[in-house]
Amino acid sequence: QTHSVASAAAVGKRLAHADKKVRVRGIDLLKSWLQKHPELDRVDYVKLWSGLHLGLWMCLKRQVQQELALSMALLMHDIPRWKLGVWMDAFWESMKEYCDKEDAKRVSKYCLLLRIVCAEAFRMLSLGGWSLSEVRSFAETIGHRYVQCNSICSLPRLVLEFNRIFWAELLPQLEPMPALPVEVILELLEPMCATAVSSSLDSLVGSIHKQILRRTPAVFCNALLPQLLRTASQKETPVKNQASLNETIKVLRSRGAVSNDAAPETGSPVPSCSPALHNSCEAATAAAA
């Protein structure tokens, strides 16, 4: 199995080939190989992603980078669905290894990959009917990255990029649904809320508030507000974090959020979000075409 994983990682080197036919053939071989090996575990996936990152690293042209990033994102359809969380965790683990070694210019291609992979992950969750177990697994993966931010130098810029694109890539997957259970959004926002309370990294906390919590769609604000009120009132919450939470609460209230019985109960559906948007995977597919 180790030899097989090494061979699969070697395919990544073919993905940056100047000939598009060679790149497409490499992806097709990798897709077929993944489908034949559902037994792969996290360690195998990390090795595989390392090979894929090498292929992206070798790409110099923006269009080729975009096509390759899209092909990488779509590989999640070739693994067992119940391993999606493991696949995403391996993706993040391998990303930080590569970004540790790169300058800001080269990191931009990995930010592109991050955006397209996350967009496709949200689409996968949508296709699965927003299963709470799958949503929770995805949220836990993000939560682990937030925790690691205090000790790993490369992670903050990746996590900050994720915060920046979070709603832009999530909202297009909410729009097709006539109604969405509030639990889904609260589950996705759980690691952000927990980090906003406990983290001492100002850039991370500020990004969570400005890019995610304060941009929560109005239809979900009533459900989020009670959670923020509870955490802001806890004695163990650092004073600086309390101030940021209170500011976010003011922003949500200014948009009409309430913390009484008028708020929708957990488990009840809410109207769909608007306007309709297109995610990065769809845009990348159109560009590649």
Coordinates of N, CA and C in Angstrom, one line a residue, residues 6-183:
A6 N 2.9 6.1 -2.9 CA 4.0 6.8 -3.4 C 3.8 6.9 -4.9
S7 N 3.3 5.9 -5.6 CA 3.0 6.0 -7.0 C 1.9 7.0 -7.3
A8 N 0.9 7.1 -6.5 CA -0.1 8.1 -6.7 C 0.4 9.5 -6.5
A9 N 1.3 9.6 -5.5 CA 1.9 11.0 -5.3 C 2.7 11.4 -6.5
A10 N 3.4 10.4 -7.1 CA 4.2 10.7 -8.3 C 3.4 11.2 -9.4
V11 N 2.1 10.8 -9.5 CA 1.2 11.3 -10.5 C 1.1 12.8 -10.5
G12 N 1.2 13.3 -9.2 CA 1.2 14.8 -9.1 C 2.2 15.5 -9.9
K13 N 3.3 14.9 -10.1 CA 4.4 15.6 -10.9 C 4.0 15.7 -12.4
R14 N 3.1 14.9 -12.8 CA 2.6 14.9 -14.2 C 1.6 16.0 -14.4
L15 N 1.0 16.5 -13.3 CA -0.1 17.4 -13.4 C 0.3 18.8 -13.9
A16 N 1.6 19.2 -13.8 CA 2.0 20.5 -14.2 C 2.6 20.4 -15.6
H17 N 2.4 19.3 -16.3 CA 3.0 19.2 -17.7 C 2.5 20.2 -18.6
A18 N 3.3 20.7 -19.5 CA 2.9 21.7 -20.5 C 1.8 21.2 -21.4
D19 N 1.7 19.9 -21.6 CA 0.7 19.3 -22.5 C -0.6 19.0 -21.7
K20 N -1.7 19.7 -22.1 CA -2.9 19.5 -21.3 C -3.4 18.0 -21.4
K21 N -3.1 17.3 -22.5 CA -3.5 15.9 -22.6 C -2.8 15.1 -21.5
V22 N -1.6 15.4 -21.2 CA -0.8 14.7 -20.2 C -1.4 15.0 -18.8
R23 N -1.8 16.2 -18.6 CA -2.4 16.6 -17.3 C -3.7 15.9 -17.1
V24 N -4.5 15.9 -18.1 CA -5.9 15.2 -18.0 C -5.7 13.7 -17.8
R25 N -4.7 13.1 -18.5 CA -4.5 11.7 -18.3 C -4.0 11.4 -16.9
G26 N -3.2 12.3 -16.3 CA -2.7 12.1 -14.9 C -3.9 12.1 -13.9
I27 N -4.8 13.1 -14.1 CA -6.0 13.2 -13.2 C -6.9 12.0 -13.4
D28 N -7.1 11.5 -14.6 CA -7.9 10.4 -14.8 C -7.4 9.1 -14.1
L29 N -6.0 8.9 -14.2 CA -5.4 7.8 -13.6 C -5.6 7.9 -12.1
L30 N -5.4 9.1 -11.5 CA -5.5 9.3 -10.1 C -6.9 9.0 -9.6
K31 N -7.9 9.5 -10.3 CA -9.3 9.3 -10.0 C -9.6 7.8 -10.0
S32 N -9.2 7.1 -11.0 CA -9.4 5.6 -11.0 C -8.7 4.9 -9.9
W33 N -7.5 5.4 -9.6 CA -6.7 4.7 -8.5 C -7.4 4.9 -7.1
L34 N -7.9 6.2 -6.9 CA -8.7 6.4 -5.6 C -9.9 5.6 -5.5
Q35 N -10.6 5.4 -6.6 CA -11.8 4.6 -6.5 C -11.6 3.2 -6.2
K36 N -10.4 2.7 -6.6 CA -10.0 1.3 -6.4 C -9.4 1.1 -5.0
H37 N -9.1 2.2 -4.2 CA -8.5 2.0 -2.9 C -9.3 2.8 -1.9
P38 N -10.5 2.3 -1.5 CA -11.3 3.0 -0.5 C -10.7 2.8 0.9
E39 N -9.7 1.9 1.1 CA -9.2 1.6 2.4 C -8.1 2.6 2.8
L40 N -7.8 3.6 2.0 CA -6.7 4.6 2.4 C -7.1 5.3 3.6
D41 N -6.1 5.7 4.4 CA -6.4 6.4 5.7 C -5.8 7.8 5.6
R42 N -5.8 8.5 6.7 CA -5.4 9.9 6.8 C -3.9 10.1 6.3
V43 N -3.0 9.2 6.8 CA -1.6 9.2 6.5 C -1.5 9.1 4.9
D44 N -2.2 8.2 4.3 CA -2.1 8.0 2.9 C -2.6 9.3 2.2
Y45 N -3.7 9.9 2.7 CA -4.2 11.1 2.0 C -3.3 12.2 2.1
V46 N -2.6 12.4 3.3 CA -1.6 13.4 3.4 C -0.5 13.3 2.4
K47 N 0.0 12.0 2.2 CA 1.1 11.8 1.2 C 0.6 12.1 -0.2
L48 N -0.7 11.8 -0.5 CA -1.3 12.0 -1.8 C -1.4 13.5 -2.0
W49 N -1.9 14.2 -1.0 CA -2.0 15.7 -1.2 C -0.6 16.4 -1.3
S50 N 0.4 15.8 -0.7 CA 1.7 16.4 -0.9 C 2.2 16.3 -2.3
G51 N 1.9 15.1 -3.0 CA 2.2 15.0 -4.4 C 1.4 16.0 -5.2
L52 N 0.1 16.2 -4.9 CA -0.7 17.1 -5.6 C -0.2 18.5 -5.5
H53 N 0.2 18.9 -4.3 CA 0.7 20.2 -4.0 C 2.0 20.5 -4.8
L54 N 2.8 19.4 -5.0 CA 4.0 19.5 -5.8 C 3.6 19.9 -7.2
G55 N 2.6 19.2 -7.8 CA 2.2 19.5 -9.1 C 1.7 21.0 -9.2
L56 N 1.0 21.5 -8.2 CA 0.6 22.9 -8.3 C 1.7 23.8 -8.1
W57 N 2.7 23.5 -7.3 CA 3.9 24.3 -7.1 C 4.6 24.5 -8.4
M58 N 4.6 23.5 -9.3 CA 5.4 23.5 -10.5 C 4.6 24.3 -11.6
C59 N 3.4 24.6 -11.4 CA 2.6 25.3 -12.4 C 2.9 26.8 -12.3
L60 N 3.2 27.4 -13.5 CA 3.5 28.8 -13.5 C 2.4 29.6 -14.1
K61 N 1.6 29.1 -15.0 CA 0.6 29.8 -15.7 C -0.7 29.8 -14.9
R62 N -1.3 30.9 -14.8 CA -2.5 31.1 -13.9 C -3.7 30.1 -14.4
Q63 N -3.9 30.0 -15.7 CA -5.0 29.2 -16.2 C -4.7 27.7 -15.8
V64 N -3.5 27.3 -15.9 CA -3.1 25.9 -15.6 C -3.3 25.7 -14.1
Q65 N -2.9 26.6 -13.3 CA -3.1 26.5 -11.9 C -4.6 26.4 -11.5
Q66 N -5.4 27.2 -12.2 CA -6.9 27.1 -11.9 C -7.5 25.8 -12.3
E67 N -7.1 25.3 -13.5 CA -7.6 24.0 -14.0 C -7.1 22.9 -13.0
L68 N -5.9 22.9 -12.6 CA -5.4 21.9 -11.7 C -6.0 21.9 -10.4
A69 N -6.2 23.1 -9.8 CA -6.9 23.3 -8.5 C -8.3 22.7 -8.6
L70 N -9.0 23.0 -9.7 CA -10.4 22.4 -9.8 C -10.3 20.9 -9.9
S71 N -9.4 20.4 -10.6 CA -9.3 18.9 -10.7 C -9.0 18.3 -9.4
M72 N -8.1 18.9 -8.6 CA -7.8 18.5 -7.2 C -9.1 18.5 -6.3
A73 N -9.8 19.6 -6.4 CA -11.0 19.7 -5.6 C -12.0 18.6 -5.9
L74 N -12.2 18.3 -7.2 CA -13.2 17.3 -7.6 C -12.8 15.8 -7.2
L75 N -11.5 15.6 -6.8 CA -11.1 14.3 -6.4 C -11.9 13.8 -5.1
M76 N -12.5 14.7 -4.4 CA -13.2 14.3 -3.2 C -14.4 13.5 -3.5
H77 N -14.8 13.5 -4.8 CA -16.0 12.7 -5.2 C -15.5 11.2 -5.5
D78 N -14.2 11.0 -5.5 CA -13.7 9.6 -5.8 C -13.3 8.9 -4.5
I79 N -13.5 9.4 -3.3 CA -13.2 8.8 -2.1 C -14.6 8.4 -1.4
P80 N -14.6 7.4 -0.5 CA -15.8 7.1 0.2 C -16.4 8.4 0.9
R81 N -17.7 8.6 0.8 CA -18.2 9.8 1.3 C -18.0 10.0 2.8
W82 N -18.0 8.9 3.5 CA -17.8 9.0 5.0 C -16.4 9.4 5.4
K83 N -15.5 9.4 4.4 CA -14.1 9.9 4.6 C -13.9 11.3 4.2
L84 N -14.9 12.1 3.9 CA -14.7 13.4 3.5 C -14.0 14.3 4.6
G85 N -14.4 14.1 5.8 CA -13.7 14.8 6.9 C -12.2 14.5 7.0
V86 N -11.9 13.2 6.8 CA -10.5 12.8 6.8 C -9.7 13.4 5.7
W87 N -10.4 13.4 4.5 CA -9.8 14.0 3.3 C -9.5 15.5 3.5
M88 N -10.4 16.2 4.1 CA -10.2 17.6 4.3 C -9.2 17.9 5.3
D89 N -9.1 17.0 6.4 CA -8.1 17.2 7.4 C -6.7 17.0 6.8
A90 N -6.6 16.0 6.0 CA -5.3 15.7 5.3 C -4.9 16.9 4.4
F91 N -5.9 17.5 3.7 CA -5.7 18.6 2.8 C -5.1 19.8 3.6
W92 N -5.7 20.1 4.8 CA -5.2 21.2 5.6 C -3.8 20.9 6.1
E93 N -3.6 19.7 6.6 CA -2.3 19.3 7.1 C -1.2 19.5 6.1
S94 N -1.4 19.0 4.8 CA -0.4 19.1 3.8 C -0.2 20.6 3.3
M95 N -1.3 21.3 3.4 CA -1.2 22.8 3.0 C -0.2 23.5 3.8
K96 N -0.3 23.3 5.1 CA 0.6 24.1 6.0 C 2.0 23.7 5.8
E97 N 2.3 22.4 5.5 CA 3.7 22.0 5.2 C 4.2 22.7 4.0
Y98 N 3.4 22.9 3.0 CA 3.9 23.6 1.8 C 4.0 25.1 2.0
C99 N 3.1 25.7 2.7 CA 3.0 27.1 2.8 C 4.1 27.6 3.8
D100 N 4.6 26.7 4.6 CA 5.7 27.1 5.5 C 7.0 27.5 4.7
K101 N 7.1 27.0 3.5 CA 8.3 27.1 2.7 C 8.2 28.2 1.6
E102 N 7.0 28.8 1.4 CA 6.8 29.6 0.3 C 6.7 31.1 0.7
D103 N 7.0 32.0 -0.3 CA 6.8 33.4 -0.1 C 5.4 33.8 -0.5
A104 N 5.0 35.0 -0.3 CA 3.7 35.5 -0.4 C 3.2 35.3 -1.9
K105 N 4.0 35.5 -2.9 CA 3.6 35.3 -4.2 C 3.2 33.9 -4.5
R106 N 4.0 32.9 -4.1 CA 3.7 31.5 -4.3 C 2.6 31.0 -3.5
V107 N 2.4 31.6 -2.3 CA 1.3 31.2 -1.5 C -0.1 31.5 -2.1
S108 N -0.1 32.5 -3.0 CA -1.3 32.9 -3.6 C -2.0 31.7 -4.4
K109 N -1.2 30.9 -5.0 CA -1.8 29.7 -5.7 C -2.4 28.7 -4.8
Y110 N -1.9 28.6 -3.5 CA -2.5 27.7 -2.5 C -3.7 28.3 -2.0
C111 N -3.8 29.7 -1.9 CA -5.0 30.3 -1.5 C -6.1 30.1 -2.5
L112 N -5.7 30.1 -3.8 CA -6.7 29.7 -4.9 C -7.2 28.3 -4.7
L113 N -6.3 27.4 -4.4 CA -6.6 26.0 -4.2 C -7.6 25.9 -3.0
L114 N -7.2 26.6 -1.9 CA -8.1 26.5 -0.7 C -9.5 27.0 -1.0
R115 N -9.6 28.0 -1.8 CA -11.0 28.5 -2.1 C -11.8 27.5 -2.9
I116 N -11.1 26.9 -3.9 CA -11.9 26.0 -4.8 C -12.2 24.7 -4.0
V117 N -11.3 24.2 -3.2 CA -11.5 23.0 -2.4 C -12.7 23.2 -1.4
C118 N -12.6 24.3 -0.7 CA -13.7 24.6 0.2 C -15.1 24.8 -0.4
A119 N -15.1 25.4 -1.6 CA -16.3 25.6 -2.4 C -16.9 24.2 -2.7
E120 N -16.0 23.3 -3.1 CA -16.5 22.0 -3.5 C -16.9 21.2 -2.3
A121 N -16.2 21.4 -1.2 CA -16.7 20.7 0.1 C -18.0 21.2 0.5
F122 N -18.3 22.5 0.4 CA -19.7 22.9 0.7 C -20.7 22.3 -0.2
R123 N -20.3 22.2 -1.5 CA -21.3 21.6 -2.5 C -21.5 20.2 -2.1
M124 N -20.5 19.5 -1.7 CA -20.7 18.1 -1.2 C -21.6 18.0 -0.1
L125 N -21.5 18.9 0.9 CA -22.4 18.9 2.1 C -23.8 19.2 1.6
S126 N -23.9 20.1 0.7 CA -25.3 20.4 0.1 C -25.9 19.2 -0.6
L127 N -25.1 18.5 -1.4 CA -25.6 17.3 -2.1 C -26.0 16.2 -1.1
G128 N -25.4 16.2 0.0 CA -25.7 15.2 1.1 C -26.8 15.6 2.0
G129 N -27.5 16.7 1.6 CA -28.6 17.1 2.4 C -28.2 17.8 3.7
W130 N -27.0 18.3 3.8 CA -26.5 19.0 5.0 C -26.7 18.1 6.2
S131 N -26.2 16.9 6.1 CA -26.1 15.9 7.2 C -25.4 16.5 8.4
L132 N -26.0 16.6 9.6 CA -25.3 17.2 10.7 C -24.0 16.5 11.1
S133 N -23.9 15.2 10.9 CA -22.7 14.5 11.2 C -21.5 14.9 10.3
E134 N -21.9 15.1 9.0 CA -20.9 15.6 8.0 C -20.5 17.0 8.3
V135 N -21.5 17.9 8.6 CA -21.2 19.3 8.9 C -20.4 19.4 10.1
R136 N -20.7 18.6 11.1 CA -19.9 18.6 12.4 C -18.4 18.2 12.1
S137 N -18.2 17.2 11.3 CA -16.9 16.8 10.9 C -16.1 17.9 10.2
F138 N -16.8 18.6 9.3 CA -16.1 19.7 8.6 C -15.8 20.8 9.6
A139 N -16.7 21.1 10.5 CA -16.5 22.2 11.5 C -15.3 21.8 12.4
E140 N -15.3 20.5 12.8 CA -14.2 20.1 13.7 C -12.8 20.3 13.0
T141 N -12.8 20.0 11.7 CA -11.5 20.2 11.0 C -11.1 21.6 11.0
I142 N -12.0 22.5 10.8 CA -11.7 24.0 10.9 C -11.3 24.4 12.3
G143 N -12.0 23.8 13.3 CA -11.7 24.1 14.7 C -10.3 23.7 15.0
H144 N -9.8 22.6 14.6 CA -8.5 22.2 14.8 C -7.4 23.1 14.2
R145 N -7.8 23.7 13.0 CA -6.8 24.7 12.4 C -6.8 25.9 13.3
Y146 N -7.9 26.4 13.8 CA -7.9 27.6 14.6 C -7.1 27.4 15.9
V147 N -7.2 26.2 16.5 CA -6.4 25.9 17.7 C -4.9 25.9 17.4
Q148 N -4.5 25.4 16.2 CA -3.1 25.3 15.8 C -2.5 26.7 15.5
C149 N -3.4 27.7 15.2 CA -2.9 29.0 14.8 C -1.9 29.6 15.7
N150 N -2.0 29.4 17.0 CA -1.2 30.0 18.0 C 0.3 29.5 18.0
S151 N 0.5 28.3 17.3 CA 1.8 27.6 17.4 C 2.4 27.4 16.0
I152 N 1.7 27.6 14.9 CA 2.2 27.3 13.6 C 2.2 28.5 12.8
C153 N 3.3 29.0 12.3 CA 3.4 30.3 11.7 C 2.7 30.4 10.4
S154 N 2.6 29.3 9.6 CA 1.9 29.4 8.3 C 0.4 29.4 8.4
L155 N -0.1 28.8 9.4 CA -1.6 28.6 9.4 C -2.4 29.9 9.5
P156 N -2.0 30.9 10.2 CA -2.8 32.1 10.3 C -3.2 32.6 8.9
R157 N -2.3 32.7 7.9 CA -2.6 33.3 6.6 C -3.6 32.4 5.9
L158 N -3.5 31.0 6.1 CA -4.4 30.1 5.4 C -5.8 30.3 6.1
V159 N -5.9 30.3 7.4 CA -7.1 30.4 8.1 C -7.8 31.8 7.8
L160 N -7.0 32.8 7.8 CA -7.5 34.1 7.5 C -8.1 34.2 6.1
E161 N -7.5 33.5 5.2 CA -8.1 33.4 3.8 C -9.4 32.6 3.8
F162 N -9.4 31.5 4.6 CA -10.7 30.7 4.8 C -11.8 31.6 5.3
N163 N -11.5 32.4 6.4 CA -12.5 33.3 6.9 C -13.0 34.3 5.9
R164 N -12.1 34.8 5.1 CA -12.5 35.8 4.0 C -13.4 35.2 3.0
I165 N -13.2 33.9 2.7 CA -14.1 33.3 1.6 C -15.2 32.5 2.1
F166 N -15.4 32.4 3.4 CA -16.4 31.5 4.0 C -17.8 31.7 3.5
W167 N -18.3 32.9 3.6 CA -19.7 33.2 3.2 C -19.8 33.2 1.7
A168 N -18.8 33.7 1.0 CA -18.8 33.8 -0.4 C -19.0 32.4 -1.1
E169 N -18.4 31.4 -0.5 CA -18.5 30.0 -1.0 C -19.6 29.2 -0.4
L170 N -20.1 29.6 0.8 CA -21.2 28.8 1.4 C -22.5 29.3 0.9
L171 N -22.7 30.6 0.7 CA -24.1 31.1 0.4 C -24.6 30.5 -0.9
P172 N -23.8 30.3 -2.0 CA -24.3 29.7 -3.2 C -24.9 28.3 -3.0
Q173 N -24.4 27.6 -2.0 CA -25.0 26.3 -1.7 C -26.2 26.3 -0.9
L174 N -26.5 27.4 -0.2 CA -27.7 27.6 0.6 C -28.9 28.0 -0.3
E175 N -28.6 28.8 -1.4 CA -29.6 29.4 -2.2 C -30.6 28.4 -2.8
P176 N -30.1 27.3 -3.3 CA -31.1 26.4 -4.0 C -32.1 25.8 -3.1
M177 N -31.9 25.8 -1.7 CA -32.8 25.2 -0.8 C -33.9 26.1 -0.4
P178 N -35.1 25.6 -0.4 CA -36.3 26.5 0.0 C -36.2 26.8 1.5
A179 N -35.6 25.9 2.3 CA -35.4 26.2 3.7 C -34.2 25.4 4.3
L180 N -33.6 26.0 5.3 CA -32.4 25.3 5.8 C -32.5 25.3 7.3
P181 N -32.3 24.1 8.0 CA -32.3 24.0 9.4 C -31.3 24.9 10.0
V182 N -31.6 25.6 11.1 CA -30.7 26.5 11.8 C -29.5 25.8 12.3
E183 N -29.7 24.5 12.7 CA -28.6 23.8 13.3 C -27.4 23.7 12.4

